[in-house]
CSV table of C-alpha atoms in Angstrom, one decimal:
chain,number,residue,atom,x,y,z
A,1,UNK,CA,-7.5,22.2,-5.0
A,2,UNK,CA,-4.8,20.4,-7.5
A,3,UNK,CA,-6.6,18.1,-10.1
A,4,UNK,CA,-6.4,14.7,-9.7
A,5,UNK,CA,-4.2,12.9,-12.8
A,6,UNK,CA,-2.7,9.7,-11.6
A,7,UNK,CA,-4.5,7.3,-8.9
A,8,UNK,CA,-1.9,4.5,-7.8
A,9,UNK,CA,-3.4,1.3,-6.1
A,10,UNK,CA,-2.1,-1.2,-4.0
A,11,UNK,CA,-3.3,-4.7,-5.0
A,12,UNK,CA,-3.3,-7.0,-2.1
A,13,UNK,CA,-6.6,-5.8,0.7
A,14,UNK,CA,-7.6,-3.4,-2.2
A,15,UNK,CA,-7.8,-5.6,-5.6
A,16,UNK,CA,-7.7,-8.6,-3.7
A,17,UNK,CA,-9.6,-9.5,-0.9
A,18,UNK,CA,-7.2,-10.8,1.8
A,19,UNK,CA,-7.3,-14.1,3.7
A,20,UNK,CA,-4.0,-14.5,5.9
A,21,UNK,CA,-5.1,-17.5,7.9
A,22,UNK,CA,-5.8,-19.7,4.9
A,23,UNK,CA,-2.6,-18.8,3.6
A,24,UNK,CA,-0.7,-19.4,7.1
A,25,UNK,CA,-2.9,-22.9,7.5
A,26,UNK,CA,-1.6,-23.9,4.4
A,27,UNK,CA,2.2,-23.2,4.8
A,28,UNK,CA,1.9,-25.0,7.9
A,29,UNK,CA,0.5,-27.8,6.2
A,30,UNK,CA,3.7,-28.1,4.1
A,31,UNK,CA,5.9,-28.0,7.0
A,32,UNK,CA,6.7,-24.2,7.7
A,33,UNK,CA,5.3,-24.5,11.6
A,34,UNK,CA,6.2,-21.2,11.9
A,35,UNK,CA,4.1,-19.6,9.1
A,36,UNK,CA,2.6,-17.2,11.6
A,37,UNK,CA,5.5,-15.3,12.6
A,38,UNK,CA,7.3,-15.1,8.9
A,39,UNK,CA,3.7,-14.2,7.0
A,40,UNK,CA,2.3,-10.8,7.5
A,41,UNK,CA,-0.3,-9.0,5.7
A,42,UNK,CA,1.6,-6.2,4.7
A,43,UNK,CA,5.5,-6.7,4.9
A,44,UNK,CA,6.7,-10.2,5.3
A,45,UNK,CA,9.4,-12.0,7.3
A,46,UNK,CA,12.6,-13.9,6.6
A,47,UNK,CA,13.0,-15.3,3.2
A,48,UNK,CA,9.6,-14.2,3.0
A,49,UNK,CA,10.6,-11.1,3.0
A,50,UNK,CA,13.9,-12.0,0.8
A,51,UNK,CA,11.8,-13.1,-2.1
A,52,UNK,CA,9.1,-9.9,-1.8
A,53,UNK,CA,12.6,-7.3,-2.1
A,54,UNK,CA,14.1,-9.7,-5.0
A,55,UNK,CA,16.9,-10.1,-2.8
A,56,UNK,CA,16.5,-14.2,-3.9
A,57,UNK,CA,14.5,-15.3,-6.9
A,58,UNK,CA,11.4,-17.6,-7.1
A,59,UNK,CA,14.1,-20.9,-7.3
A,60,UNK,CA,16.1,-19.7,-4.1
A,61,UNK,CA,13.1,-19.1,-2.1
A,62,UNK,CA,11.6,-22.7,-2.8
A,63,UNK,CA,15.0,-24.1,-2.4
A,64,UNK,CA,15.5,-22.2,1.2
A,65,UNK,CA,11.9,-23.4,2.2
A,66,UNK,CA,12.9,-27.1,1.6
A,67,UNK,CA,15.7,-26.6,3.6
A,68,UNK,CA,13.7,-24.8,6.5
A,69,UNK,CA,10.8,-27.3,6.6
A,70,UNK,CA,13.3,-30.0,6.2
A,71,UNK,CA,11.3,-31.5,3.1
A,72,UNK,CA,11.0,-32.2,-0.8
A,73,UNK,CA,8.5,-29.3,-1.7
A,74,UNK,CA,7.4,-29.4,-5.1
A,75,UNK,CA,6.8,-25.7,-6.6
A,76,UNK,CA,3.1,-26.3,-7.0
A,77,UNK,CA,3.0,-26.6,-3.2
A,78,UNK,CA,4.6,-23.5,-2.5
A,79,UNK,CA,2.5,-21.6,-4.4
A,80,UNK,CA,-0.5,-23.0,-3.4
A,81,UNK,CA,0.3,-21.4,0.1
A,82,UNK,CA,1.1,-18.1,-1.7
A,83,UNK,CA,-2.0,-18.4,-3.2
A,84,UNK,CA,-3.8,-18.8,0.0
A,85,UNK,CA,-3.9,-15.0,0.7
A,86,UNK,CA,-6.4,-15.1,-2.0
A,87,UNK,CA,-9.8,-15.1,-1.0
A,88,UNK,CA,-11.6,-13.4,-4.1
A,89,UNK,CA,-10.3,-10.9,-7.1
A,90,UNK,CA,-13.9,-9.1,-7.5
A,91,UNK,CA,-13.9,-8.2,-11.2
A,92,UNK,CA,-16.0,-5.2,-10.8
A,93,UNK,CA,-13.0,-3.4,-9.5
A,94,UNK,CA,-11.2,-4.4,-12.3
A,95,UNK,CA,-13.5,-2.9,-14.6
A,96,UNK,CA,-14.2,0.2,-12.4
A,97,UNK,CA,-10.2,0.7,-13.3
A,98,UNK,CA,-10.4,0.3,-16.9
A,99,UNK,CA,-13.2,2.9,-17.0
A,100,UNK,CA,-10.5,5.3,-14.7
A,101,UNK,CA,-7.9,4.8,-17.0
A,102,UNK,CA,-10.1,6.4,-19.6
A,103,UNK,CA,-9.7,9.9,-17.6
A,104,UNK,CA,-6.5,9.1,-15.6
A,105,UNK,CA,-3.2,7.1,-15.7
A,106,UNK,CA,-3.2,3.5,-13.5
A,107,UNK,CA,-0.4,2.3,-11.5
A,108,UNK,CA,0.1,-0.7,-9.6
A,109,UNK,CA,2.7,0.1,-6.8
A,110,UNK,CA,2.7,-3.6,-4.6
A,111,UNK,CA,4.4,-6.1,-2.5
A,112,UNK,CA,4.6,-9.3,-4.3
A,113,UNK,CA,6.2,-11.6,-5.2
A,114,UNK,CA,7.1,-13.6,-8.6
A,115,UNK,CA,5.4,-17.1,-7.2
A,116,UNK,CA,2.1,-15.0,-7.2
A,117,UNK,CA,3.1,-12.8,-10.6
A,118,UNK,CA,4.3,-15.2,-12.9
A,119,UNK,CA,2.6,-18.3,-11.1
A,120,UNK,CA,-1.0,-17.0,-11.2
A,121,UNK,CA,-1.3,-13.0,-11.7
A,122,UNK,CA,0.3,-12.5,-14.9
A,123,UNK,CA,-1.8,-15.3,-16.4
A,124,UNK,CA,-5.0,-15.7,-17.5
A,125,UNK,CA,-6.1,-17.2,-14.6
A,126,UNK,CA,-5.9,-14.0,-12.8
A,127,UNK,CA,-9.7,-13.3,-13.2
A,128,UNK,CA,-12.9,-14.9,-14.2
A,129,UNK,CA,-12.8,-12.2,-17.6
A,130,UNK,CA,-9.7,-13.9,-18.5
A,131,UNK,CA,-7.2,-11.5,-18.1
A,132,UNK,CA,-4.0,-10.9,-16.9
A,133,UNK,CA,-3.2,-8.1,-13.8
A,134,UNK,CA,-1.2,-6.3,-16.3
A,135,UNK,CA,-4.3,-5.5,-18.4
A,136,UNK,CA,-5.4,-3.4,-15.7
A,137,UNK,CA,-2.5,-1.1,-15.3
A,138,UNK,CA,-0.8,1.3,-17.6
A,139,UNK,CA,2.7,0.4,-15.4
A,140,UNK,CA,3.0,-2.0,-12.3
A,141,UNK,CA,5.7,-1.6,-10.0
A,142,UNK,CA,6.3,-4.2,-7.8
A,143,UNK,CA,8.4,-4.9,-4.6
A,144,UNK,CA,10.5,-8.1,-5.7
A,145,UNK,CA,10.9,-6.2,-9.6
A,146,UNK,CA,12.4,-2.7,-7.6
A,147,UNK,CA,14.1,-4.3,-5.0
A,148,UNK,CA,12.5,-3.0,-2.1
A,149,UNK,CA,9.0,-3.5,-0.2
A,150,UNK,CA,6.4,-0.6,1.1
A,151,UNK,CA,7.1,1.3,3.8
A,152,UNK,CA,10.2,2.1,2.9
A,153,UNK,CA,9.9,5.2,1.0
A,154,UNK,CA,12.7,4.3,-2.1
A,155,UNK,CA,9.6,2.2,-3.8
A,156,UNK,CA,8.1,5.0,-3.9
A,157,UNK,CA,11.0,7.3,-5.2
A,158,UNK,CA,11.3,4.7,-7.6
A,159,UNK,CA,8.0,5.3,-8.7
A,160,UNK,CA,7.7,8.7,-9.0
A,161,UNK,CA,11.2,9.2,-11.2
A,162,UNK,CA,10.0,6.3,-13.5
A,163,UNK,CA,6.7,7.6,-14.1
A,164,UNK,CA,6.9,11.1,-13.9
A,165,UNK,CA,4.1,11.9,-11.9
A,166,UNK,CA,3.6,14.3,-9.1
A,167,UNK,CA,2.8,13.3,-5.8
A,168,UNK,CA,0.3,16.2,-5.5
A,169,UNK,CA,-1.5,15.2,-8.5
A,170,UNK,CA,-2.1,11.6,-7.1
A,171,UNK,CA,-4.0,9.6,-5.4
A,172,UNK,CA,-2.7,6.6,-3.6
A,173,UNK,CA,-5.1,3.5,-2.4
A,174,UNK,CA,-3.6,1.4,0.1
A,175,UNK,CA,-4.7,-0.6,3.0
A,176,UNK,CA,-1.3,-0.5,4.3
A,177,UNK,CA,-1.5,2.3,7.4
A,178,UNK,CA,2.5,2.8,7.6
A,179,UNK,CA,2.4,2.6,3.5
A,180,UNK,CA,-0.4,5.0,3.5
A,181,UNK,CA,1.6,7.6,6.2
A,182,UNK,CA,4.9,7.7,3.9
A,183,UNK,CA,2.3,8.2,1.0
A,184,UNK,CA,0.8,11.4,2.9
A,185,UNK,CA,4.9,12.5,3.6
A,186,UNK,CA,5.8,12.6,0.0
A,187,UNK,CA,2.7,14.6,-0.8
A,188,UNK,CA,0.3,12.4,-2.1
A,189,UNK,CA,-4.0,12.5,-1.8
A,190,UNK,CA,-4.6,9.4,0.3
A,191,UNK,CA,-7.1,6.7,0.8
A,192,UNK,CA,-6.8,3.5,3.0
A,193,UNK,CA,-9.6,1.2,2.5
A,194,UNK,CA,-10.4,-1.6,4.4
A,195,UNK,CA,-9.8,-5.6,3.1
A,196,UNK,CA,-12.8,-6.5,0.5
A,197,UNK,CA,-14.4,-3.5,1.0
A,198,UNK,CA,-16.4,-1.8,-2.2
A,199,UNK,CA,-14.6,1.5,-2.2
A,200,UNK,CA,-15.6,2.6,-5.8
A,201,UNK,CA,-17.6,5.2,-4.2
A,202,UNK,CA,-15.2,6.7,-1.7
A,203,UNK,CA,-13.2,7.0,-4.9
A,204,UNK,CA,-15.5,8.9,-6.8
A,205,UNK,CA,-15.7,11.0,-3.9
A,206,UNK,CA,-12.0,12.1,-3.7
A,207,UNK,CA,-11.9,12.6,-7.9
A,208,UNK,CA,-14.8,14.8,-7.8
């Protein structure tokens, strides 16, 4: 069996425990009525999606949702309904990858968006030890930063040219079932988890 090297992890229903009706009540409560058809879990809609593939920036997207909801949003209340996907960061599976990165090397590979990056997870408010999402990681790669969102498989190209590693030699964590299938067609070890679920040991597992 091939050695393990490189684990990638998706961060959204894997770092971050998922909540996707807060974060629908709240867009709604700004105005977008229809949140639930434009928010998805895994791949967003409409300039939902335009903003998680970079195809507009963080200005553009708030300017475009004043426009759809027909009112003066200030920034602060866009991300707040960003921000309610959040349920909980647990910082044990923060630490759990810092102890990894001891043995392997760390990637991020997610669908995001710069609202939620620069806005909250590239600051210290990221977690209760203080630290930003980029402490965890020895490279992120993210949707709005490559230009393209999971499933589509160039992310993943992307990836694997950048960084060098070999899909063989990796393990990819993703909660994502179409994100983990294109994973498995490239060649990579897989694991889905399920949203805020503890899967340190499951990972253990599939190193050993």
């Amino acid at each position: 069996m091939t050695k393990i090297k490189n684990i990638v992890f998706d961060l959204g229903g894997v770092f971050i425990d998922l909540d996707h009706d807060q974060a629908v009540r709240r867009f709604k409560e700004i105005g977008v009525e229809d949140a639930e058809q434009l928010l998805d879990p895994y791949e967003q809609k409409g300039i939902f999606l335009e903003v998680e593939n970079g195809t507009i920036s963080a200005d553009e997207f708030c300017q475009k949702l004043r426009e759809h909801t027909g009112k003066d949003l200030t920034y602060e209340d866009i991300k707040s309904g960003w921000l309610g996907f959040i349920a909980d960061t647990p910082q044990y599976k923060l630490d759990y990858v810092l102890k990894l990165r001891e043995r392997y090397n760390v990637y991020l590979l997610s669908n995001t968006n710069p609202i939620i990056q620069e806005g909250w997870a590239r600051t210290n408010e990221f977690t209760s030890a203080g630290r930003p999402i980029g402490a965890y990681f020895d490279k992120m790669y993210t949707s709005y930063e490559v230009g393209v969102t999971k499933p589509d498989r160039r992310i993943f190209d992307y990836m694997i040219k950048d960084s060098g590693l070999i899909p063989a030699e990796t393990l990819f964590v993703d909660d994502g079932k179409s994100n983990i299938e294109v994973g498995r067609t490239q060649g990579f070890i897989t694991y889905q988890p399920q949203n805020g679920e503890d899967w340190r040991e499951a990972i253990d597992a599939l190193l050993k």
